[in-house]
Short mmCIF file of N, CA and C in Angstrom, two decimals:
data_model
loop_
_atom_site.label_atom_id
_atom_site.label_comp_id
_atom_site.label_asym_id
_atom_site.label_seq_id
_atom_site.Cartn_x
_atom_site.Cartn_y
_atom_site.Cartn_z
N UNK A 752 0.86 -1.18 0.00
CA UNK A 752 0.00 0.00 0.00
C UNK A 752 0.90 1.24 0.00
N UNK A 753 0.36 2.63 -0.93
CA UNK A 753 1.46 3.57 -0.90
C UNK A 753 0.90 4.37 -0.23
N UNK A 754 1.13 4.76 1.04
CA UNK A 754 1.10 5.98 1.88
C UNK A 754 1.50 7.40 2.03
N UNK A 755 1.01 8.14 1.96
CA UNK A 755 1.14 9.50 1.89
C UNK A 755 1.07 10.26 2.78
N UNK A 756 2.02 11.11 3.30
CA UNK A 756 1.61 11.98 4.65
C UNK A 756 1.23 13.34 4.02
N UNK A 757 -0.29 13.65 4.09
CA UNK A 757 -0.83 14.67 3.26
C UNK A 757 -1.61 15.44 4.37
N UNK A 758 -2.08 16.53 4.20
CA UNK A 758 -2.63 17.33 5.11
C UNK A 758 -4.23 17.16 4.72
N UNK A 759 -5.58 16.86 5.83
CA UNK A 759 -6.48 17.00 5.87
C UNK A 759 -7.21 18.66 6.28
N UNK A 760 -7.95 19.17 5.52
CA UNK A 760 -8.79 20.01 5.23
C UNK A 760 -9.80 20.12 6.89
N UNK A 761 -9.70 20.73 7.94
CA UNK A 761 -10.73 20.80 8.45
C UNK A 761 -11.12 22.27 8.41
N UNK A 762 -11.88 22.58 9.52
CA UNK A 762 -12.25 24.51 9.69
C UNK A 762 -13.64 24.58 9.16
N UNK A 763 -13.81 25.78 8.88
CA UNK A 763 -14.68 26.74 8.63
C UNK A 763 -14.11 27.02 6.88
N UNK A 764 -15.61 27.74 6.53
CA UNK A 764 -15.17 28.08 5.13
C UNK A 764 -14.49 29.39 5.33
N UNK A 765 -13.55 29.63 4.39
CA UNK A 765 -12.44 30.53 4.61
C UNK A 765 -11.58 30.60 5.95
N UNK A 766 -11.73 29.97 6.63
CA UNK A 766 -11.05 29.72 7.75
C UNK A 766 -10.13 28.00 7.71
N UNK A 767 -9.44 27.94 6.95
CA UNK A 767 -9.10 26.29 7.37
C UNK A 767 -8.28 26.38 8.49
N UNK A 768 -8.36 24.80 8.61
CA UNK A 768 -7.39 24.51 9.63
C UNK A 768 -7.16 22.80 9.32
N UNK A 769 -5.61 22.68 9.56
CA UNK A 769 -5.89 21.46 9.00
C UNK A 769 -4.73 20.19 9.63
N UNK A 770 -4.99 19.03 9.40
CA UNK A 770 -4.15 18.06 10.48
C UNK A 770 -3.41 17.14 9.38
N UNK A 771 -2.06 17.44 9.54
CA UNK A 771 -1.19 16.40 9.04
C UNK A 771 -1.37 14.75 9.39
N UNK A 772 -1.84 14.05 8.45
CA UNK A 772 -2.12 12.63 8.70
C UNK A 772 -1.31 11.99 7.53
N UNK A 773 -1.40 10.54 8.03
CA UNK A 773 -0.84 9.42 7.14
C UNK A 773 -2.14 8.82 6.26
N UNK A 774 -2.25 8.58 5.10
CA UNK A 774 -3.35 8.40 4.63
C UNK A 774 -3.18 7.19 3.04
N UNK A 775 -3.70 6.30 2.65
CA UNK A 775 -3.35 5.85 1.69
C UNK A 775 -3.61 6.61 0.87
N UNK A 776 -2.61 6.50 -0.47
CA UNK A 776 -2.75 7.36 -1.38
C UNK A 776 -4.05 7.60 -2.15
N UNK A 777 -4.99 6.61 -2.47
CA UNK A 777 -5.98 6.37 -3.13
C UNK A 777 -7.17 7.13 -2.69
N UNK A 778 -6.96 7.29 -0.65
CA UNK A 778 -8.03 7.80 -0.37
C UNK A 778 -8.62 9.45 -1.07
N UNK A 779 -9.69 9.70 -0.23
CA UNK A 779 -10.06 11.54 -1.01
C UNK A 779 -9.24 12.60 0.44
N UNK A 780 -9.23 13.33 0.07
CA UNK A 780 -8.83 14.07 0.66
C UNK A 780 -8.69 14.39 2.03
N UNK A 781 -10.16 14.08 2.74
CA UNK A 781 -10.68 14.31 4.10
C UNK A 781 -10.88 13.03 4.65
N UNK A 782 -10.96 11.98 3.66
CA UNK A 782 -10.82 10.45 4.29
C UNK A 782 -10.87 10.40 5.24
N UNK A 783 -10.82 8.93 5.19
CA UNK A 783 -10.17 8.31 6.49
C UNK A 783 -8.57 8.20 6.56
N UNK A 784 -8.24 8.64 7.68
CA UNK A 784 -6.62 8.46 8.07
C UNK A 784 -6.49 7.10 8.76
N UNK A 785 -5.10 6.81 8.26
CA UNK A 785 -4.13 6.07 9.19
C UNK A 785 -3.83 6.28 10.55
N UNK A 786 -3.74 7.29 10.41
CA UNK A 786 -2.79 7.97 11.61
C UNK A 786 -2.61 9.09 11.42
N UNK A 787 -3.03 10.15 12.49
CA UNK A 787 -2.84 12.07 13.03
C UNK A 787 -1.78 12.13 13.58
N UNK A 788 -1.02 12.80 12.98
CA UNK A 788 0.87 12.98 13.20
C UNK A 788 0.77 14.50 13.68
N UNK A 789 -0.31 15.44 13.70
CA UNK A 789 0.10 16.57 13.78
C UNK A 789 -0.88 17.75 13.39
N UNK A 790 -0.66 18.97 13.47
CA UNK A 790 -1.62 19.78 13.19
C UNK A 790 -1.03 21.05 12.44
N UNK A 791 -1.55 21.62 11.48
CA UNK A 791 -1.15 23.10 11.12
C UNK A 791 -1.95 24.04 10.86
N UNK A 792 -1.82 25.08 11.51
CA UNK A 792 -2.92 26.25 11.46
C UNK A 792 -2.20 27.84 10.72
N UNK A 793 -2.77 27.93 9.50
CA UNK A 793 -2.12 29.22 9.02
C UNK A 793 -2.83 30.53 9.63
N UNK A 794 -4.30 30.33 10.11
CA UNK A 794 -4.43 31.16 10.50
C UNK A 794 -3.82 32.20 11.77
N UNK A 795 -2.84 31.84 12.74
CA UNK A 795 -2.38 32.36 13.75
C UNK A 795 -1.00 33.19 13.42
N UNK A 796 -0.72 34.29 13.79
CA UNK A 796 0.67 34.86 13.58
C UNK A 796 1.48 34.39 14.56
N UNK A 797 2.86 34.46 14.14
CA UNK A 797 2.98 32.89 13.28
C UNK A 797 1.95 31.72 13.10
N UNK A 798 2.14 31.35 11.58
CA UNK A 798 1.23 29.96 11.69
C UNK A 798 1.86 29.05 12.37
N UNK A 799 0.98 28.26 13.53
CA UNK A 799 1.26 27.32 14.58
C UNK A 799 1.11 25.69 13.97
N UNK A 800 2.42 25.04 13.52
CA UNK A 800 2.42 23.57 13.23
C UNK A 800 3.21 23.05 14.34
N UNK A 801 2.54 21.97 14.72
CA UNK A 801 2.65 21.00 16.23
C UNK A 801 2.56 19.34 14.76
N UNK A 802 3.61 18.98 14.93
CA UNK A 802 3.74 17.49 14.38
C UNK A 802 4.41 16.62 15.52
N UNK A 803 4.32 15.64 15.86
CA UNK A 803 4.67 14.65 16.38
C UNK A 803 5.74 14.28 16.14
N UNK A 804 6.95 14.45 16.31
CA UNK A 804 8.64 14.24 15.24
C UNK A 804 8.88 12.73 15.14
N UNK A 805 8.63 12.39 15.95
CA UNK A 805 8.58 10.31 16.15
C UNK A 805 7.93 9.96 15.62
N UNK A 806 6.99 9.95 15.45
CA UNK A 806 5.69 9.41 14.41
C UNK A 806 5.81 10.02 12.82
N UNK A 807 6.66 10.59 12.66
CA UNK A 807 6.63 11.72 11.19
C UNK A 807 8.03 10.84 11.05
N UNK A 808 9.09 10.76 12.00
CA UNK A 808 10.36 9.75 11.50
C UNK A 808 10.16 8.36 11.28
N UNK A 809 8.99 7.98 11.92
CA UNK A 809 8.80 6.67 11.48
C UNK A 809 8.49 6.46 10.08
N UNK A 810 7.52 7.03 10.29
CA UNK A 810 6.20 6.76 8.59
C UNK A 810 7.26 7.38 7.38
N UNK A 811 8.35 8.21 7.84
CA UNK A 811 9.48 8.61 6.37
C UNK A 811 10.08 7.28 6.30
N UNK A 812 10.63 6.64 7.63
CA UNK A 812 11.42 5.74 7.73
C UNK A 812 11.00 3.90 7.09
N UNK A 813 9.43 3.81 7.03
CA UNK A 813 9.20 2.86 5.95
C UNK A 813 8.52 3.05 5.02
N UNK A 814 8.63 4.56 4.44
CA UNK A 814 8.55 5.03 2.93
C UNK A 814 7.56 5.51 2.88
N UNK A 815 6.15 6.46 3.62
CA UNK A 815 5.35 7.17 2.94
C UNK A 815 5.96 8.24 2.47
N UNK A 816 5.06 8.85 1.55
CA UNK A 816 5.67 10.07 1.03
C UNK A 816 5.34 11.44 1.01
N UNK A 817 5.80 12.76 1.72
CA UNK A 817 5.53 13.80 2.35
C UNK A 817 4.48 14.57 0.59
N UNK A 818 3.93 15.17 0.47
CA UNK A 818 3.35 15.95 -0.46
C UNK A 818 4.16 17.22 -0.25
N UNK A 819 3.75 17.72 -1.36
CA UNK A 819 4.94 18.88 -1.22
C UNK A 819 4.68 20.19 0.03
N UNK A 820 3.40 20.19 0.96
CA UNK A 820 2.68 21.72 1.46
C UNK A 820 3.79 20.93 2.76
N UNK A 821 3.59 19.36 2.80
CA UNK A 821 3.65 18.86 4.22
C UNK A 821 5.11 18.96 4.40
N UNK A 822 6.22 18.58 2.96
CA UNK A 822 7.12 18.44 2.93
C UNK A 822 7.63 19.61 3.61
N UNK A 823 7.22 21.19 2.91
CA UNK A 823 7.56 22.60 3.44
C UNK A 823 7.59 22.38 4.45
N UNK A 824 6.23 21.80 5.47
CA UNK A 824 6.34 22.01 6.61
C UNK A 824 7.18 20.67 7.43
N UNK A 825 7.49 20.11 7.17
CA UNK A 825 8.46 19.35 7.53
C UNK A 825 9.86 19.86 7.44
N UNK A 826 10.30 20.51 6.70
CA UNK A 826 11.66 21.53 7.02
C UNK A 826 11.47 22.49 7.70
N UNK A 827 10.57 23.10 7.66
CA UNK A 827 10.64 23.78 8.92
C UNK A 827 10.34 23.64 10.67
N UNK A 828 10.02 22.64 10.44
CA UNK A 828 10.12 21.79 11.88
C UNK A 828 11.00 21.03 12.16
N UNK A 829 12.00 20.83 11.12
CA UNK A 829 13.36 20.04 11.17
C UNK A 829 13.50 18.74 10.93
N UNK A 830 12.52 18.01 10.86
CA UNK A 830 11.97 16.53 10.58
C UNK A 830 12.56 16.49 9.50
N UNK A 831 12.76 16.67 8.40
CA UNK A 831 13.01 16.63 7.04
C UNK A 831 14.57 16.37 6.87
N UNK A 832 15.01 17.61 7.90
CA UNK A 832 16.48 17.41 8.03
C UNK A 832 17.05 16.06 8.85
N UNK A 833 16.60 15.74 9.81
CA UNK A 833 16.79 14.64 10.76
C UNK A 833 16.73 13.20 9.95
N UNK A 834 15.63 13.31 8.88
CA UNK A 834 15.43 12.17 8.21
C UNK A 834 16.68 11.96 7.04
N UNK A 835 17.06 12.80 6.76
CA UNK A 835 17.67 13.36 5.80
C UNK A 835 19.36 12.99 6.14
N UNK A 836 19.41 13.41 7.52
CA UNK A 836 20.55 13.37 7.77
C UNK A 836 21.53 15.09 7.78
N UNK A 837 21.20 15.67 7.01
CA UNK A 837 21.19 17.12 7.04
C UNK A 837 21.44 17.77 8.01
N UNK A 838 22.20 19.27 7.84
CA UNK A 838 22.56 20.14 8.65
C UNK A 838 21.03 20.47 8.54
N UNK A 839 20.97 21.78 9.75
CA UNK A 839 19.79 22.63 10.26
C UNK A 839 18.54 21.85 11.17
N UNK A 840 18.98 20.43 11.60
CA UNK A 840 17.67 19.67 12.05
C UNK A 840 17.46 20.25 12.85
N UNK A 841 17.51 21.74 13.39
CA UNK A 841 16.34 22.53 14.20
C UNK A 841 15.64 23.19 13.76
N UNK A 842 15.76 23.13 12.43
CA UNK A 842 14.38 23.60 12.15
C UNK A 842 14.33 25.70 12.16
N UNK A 843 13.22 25.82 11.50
CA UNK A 843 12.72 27.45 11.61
C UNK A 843 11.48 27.86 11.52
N UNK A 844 11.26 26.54 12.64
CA UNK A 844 10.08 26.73 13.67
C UNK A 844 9.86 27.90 14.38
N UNK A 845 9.04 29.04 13.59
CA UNK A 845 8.82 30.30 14.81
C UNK A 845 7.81 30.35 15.94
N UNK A 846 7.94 30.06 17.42
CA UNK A 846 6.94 30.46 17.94
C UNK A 846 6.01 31.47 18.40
N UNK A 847 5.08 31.49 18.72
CA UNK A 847 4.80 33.12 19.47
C UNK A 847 5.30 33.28 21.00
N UNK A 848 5.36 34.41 20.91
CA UNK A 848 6.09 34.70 22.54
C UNK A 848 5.06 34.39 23.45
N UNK A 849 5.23 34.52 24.68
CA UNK A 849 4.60 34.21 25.68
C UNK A 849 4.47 35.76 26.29
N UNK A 850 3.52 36.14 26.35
CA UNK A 850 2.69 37.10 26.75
C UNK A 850 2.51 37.12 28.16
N UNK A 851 1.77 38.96 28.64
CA UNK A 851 1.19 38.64 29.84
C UNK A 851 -0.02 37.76 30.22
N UNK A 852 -0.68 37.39 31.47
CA UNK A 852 -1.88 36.65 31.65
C UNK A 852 -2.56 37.52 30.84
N UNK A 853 -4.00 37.36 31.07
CA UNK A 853 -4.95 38.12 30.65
C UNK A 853 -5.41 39.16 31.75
N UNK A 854 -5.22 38.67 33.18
CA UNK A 854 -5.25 39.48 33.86
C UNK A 854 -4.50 40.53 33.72
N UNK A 855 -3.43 40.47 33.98
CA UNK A 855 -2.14 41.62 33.50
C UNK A 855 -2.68 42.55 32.22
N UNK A 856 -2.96 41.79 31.59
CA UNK A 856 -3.25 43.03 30.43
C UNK A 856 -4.22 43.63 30.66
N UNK A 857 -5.88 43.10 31.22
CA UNK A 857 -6.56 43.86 32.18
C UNK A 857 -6.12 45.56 32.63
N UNK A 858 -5.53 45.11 33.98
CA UNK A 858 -4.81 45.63 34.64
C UNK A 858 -3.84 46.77 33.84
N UNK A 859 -2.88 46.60 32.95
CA UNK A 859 -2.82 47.23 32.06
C UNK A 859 -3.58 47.94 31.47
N UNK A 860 -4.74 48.16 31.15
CA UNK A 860 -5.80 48.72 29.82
C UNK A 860 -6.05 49.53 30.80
N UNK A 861 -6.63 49.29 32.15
CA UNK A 861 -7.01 50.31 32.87
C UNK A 861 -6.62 51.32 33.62
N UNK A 862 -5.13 51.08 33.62
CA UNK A 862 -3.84 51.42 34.09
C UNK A 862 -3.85 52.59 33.08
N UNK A 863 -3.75 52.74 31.93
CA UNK A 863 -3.39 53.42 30.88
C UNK A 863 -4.91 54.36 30.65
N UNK A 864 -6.22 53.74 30.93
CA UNK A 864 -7.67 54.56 31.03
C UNK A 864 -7.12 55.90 32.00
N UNK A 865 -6.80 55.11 33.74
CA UNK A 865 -7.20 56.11 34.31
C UNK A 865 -5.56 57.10 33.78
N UNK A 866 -4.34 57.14 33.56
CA UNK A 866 -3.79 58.26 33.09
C UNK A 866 -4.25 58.74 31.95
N UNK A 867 -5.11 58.56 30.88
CA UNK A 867 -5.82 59.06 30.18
C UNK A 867 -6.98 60.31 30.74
N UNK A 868 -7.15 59.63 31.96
CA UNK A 868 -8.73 60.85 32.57
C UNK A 868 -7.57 61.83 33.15
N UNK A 869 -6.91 61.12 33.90
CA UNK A 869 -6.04 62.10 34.85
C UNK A 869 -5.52 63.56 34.16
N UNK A 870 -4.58 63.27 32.74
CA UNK A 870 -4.27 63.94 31.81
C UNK A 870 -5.26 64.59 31.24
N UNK A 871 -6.58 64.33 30.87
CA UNK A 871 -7.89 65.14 30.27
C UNK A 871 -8.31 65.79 31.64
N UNK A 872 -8.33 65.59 32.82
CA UNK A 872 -8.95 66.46 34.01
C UNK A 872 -7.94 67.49 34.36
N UNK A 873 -6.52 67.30 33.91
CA UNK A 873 -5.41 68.48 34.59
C UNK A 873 -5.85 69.39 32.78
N UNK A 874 -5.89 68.83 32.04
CA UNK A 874 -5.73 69.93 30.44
C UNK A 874 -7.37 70.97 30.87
N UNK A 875 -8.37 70.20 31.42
CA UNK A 875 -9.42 70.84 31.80
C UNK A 875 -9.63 72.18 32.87
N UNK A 876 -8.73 71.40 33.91
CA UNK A 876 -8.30 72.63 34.39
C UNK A 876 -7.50 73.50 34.12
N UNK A 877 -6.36 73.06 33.66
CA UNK A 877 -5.20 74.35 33.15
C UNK A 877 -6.43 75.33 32.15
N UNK A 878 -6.83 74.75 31.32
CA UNK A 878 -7.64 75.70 30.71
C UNK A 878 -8.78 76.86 31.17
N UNK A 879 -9.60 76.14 32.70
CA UNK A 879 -10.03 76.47 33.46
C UNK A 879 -9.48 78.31 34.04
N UNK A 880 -8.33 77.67 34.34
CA UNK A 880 -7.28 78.75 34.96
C UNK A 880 -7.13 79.55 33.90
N UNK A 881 -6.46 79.25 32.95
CA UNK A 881 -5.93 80.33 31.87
C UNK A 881 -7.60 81.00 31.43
N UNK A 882 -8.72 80.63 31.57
CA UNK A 882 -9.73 81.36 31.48
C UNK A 882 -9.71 82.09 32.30
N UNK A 883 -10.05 82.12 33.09
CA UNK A 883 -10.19 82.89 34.50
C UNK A 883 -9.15 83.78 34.44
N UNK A 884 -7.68 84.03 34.32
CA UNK A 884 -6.75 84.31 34.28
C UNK A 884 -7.05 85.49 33.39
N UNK A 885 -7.24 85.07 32.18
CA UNK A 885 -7.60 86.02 31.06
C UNK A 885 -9.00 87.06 31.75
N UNK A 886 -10.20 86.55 32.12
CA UNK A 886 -11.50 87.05 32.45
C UNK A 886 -10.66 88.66 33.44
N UNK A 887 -9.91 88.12 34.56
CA UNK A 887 -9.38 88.80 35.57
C UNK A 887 -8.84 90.14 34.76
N UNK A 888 -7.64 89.81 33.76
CA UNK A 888 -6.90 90.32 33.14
C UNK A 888 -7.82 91.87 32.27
N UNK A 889 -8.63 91.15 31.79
CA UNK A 889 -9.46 92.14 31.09
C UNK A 889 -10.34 93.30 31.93
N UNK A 890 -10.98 92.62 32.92
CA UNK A 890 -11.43 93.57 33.91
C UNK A 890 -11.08 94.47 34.15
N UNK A 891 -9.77 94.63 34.98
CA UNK A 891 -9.05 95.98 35.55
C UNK A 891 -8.70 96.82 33.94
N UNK A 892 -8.30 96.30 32.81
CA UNK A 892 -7.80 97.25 32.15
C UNK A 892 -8.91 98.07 31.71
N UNK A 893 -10.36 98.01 31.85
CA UNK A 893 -11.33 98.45 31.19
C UNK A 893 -11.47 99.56 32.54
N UNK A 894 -11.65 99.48 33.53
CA UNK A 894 -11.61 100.11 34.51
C UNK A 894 -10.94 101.70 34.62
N UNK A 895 -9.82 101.31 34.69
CA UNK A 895 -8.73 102.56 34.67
C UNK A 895 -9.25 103.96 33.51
N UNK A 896 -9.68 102.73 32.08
CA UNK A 896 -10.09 103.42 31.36
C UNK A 896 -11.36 104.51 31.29
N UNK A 897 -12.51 103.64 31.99
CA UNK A 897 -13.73 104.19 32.33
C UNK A 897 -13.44 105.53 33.70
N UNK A 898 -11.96 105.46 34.82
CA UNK A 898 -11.69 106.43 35.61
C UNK A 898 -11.03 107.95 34.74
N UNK A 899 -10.62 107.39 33.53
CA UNK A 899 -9.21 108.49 33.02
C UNK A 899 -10.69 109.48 32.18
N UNK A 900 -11.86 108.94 31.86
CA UNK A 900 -12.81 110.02 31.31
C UNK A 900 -13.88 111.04 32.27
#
């Protein structure tokens, strides 16, 4: 039987998402699998592929054959190289960083609200003042004027 490690189609329309499996070649697309080696999602920055590296060295190791999307992603997870024998078997696997909780960022957002009011309540008053300031200003000079006739 000739085996293929091809990527299955799941998701949403316009949204895929999809799982690296072992599959006979003959099957359709979304078949039935052999065996789920793994997952790849383009939608996430970076797109997030999680393969199984033992199970992906095996199934190279008694001859299925990578398709070319899976192959890509098999060098860049380093599998390709390892099988291979090849320099780079680490791969250029990017992850995403690890972030604050969600609390923290919370905490953050509102952190940054209240110096937002703080800064709009002092510009409110400075303006406040420089009114008043001005109001004062004008007064007396009209004065003097209304004494000198």
């Amino acid at each position: 039987m000739a085996t293929k490690i091809r990527l299955k189609r799941m998701g949403k329309k316009f949204y895929a998402f999809y799982r690296v499996v072992i599959m006979d070649s003959r099957t359709k697309r979304d078949g039935r699998a052999i065996e789920e080696i793994g997952t790849y999602n383009p939608n996430t920055q970076p797109s997030t592929i999680n393969i199984n590296s033992e199970r992906a060295q095996y199934w190279l190791g008694v001859g299925a054959q990578p398709t070319e999307q899976v192959l890509n992603l098999l060098k860049i997870t380093g599998d390709w190289q390892k099988f291979k024998g090849l320099d780079g078997a680490e791969g250029t696997l990017k992850t995403v960083e690890a972030g604050p909780d969600a609390a923290a960022r919370v905490e953050a957002v509102e952190a940054q609200a209240q110096k937002l009011k703080a800064a709009k309540s002092e510009a409110d008053a400075k303006a406040k003042a420089e009114a008043e300031a001005a109001a004062t200003e004008e007064t007396p000079a009209e004065e003097p004027a209304a004494e000198a006739e």
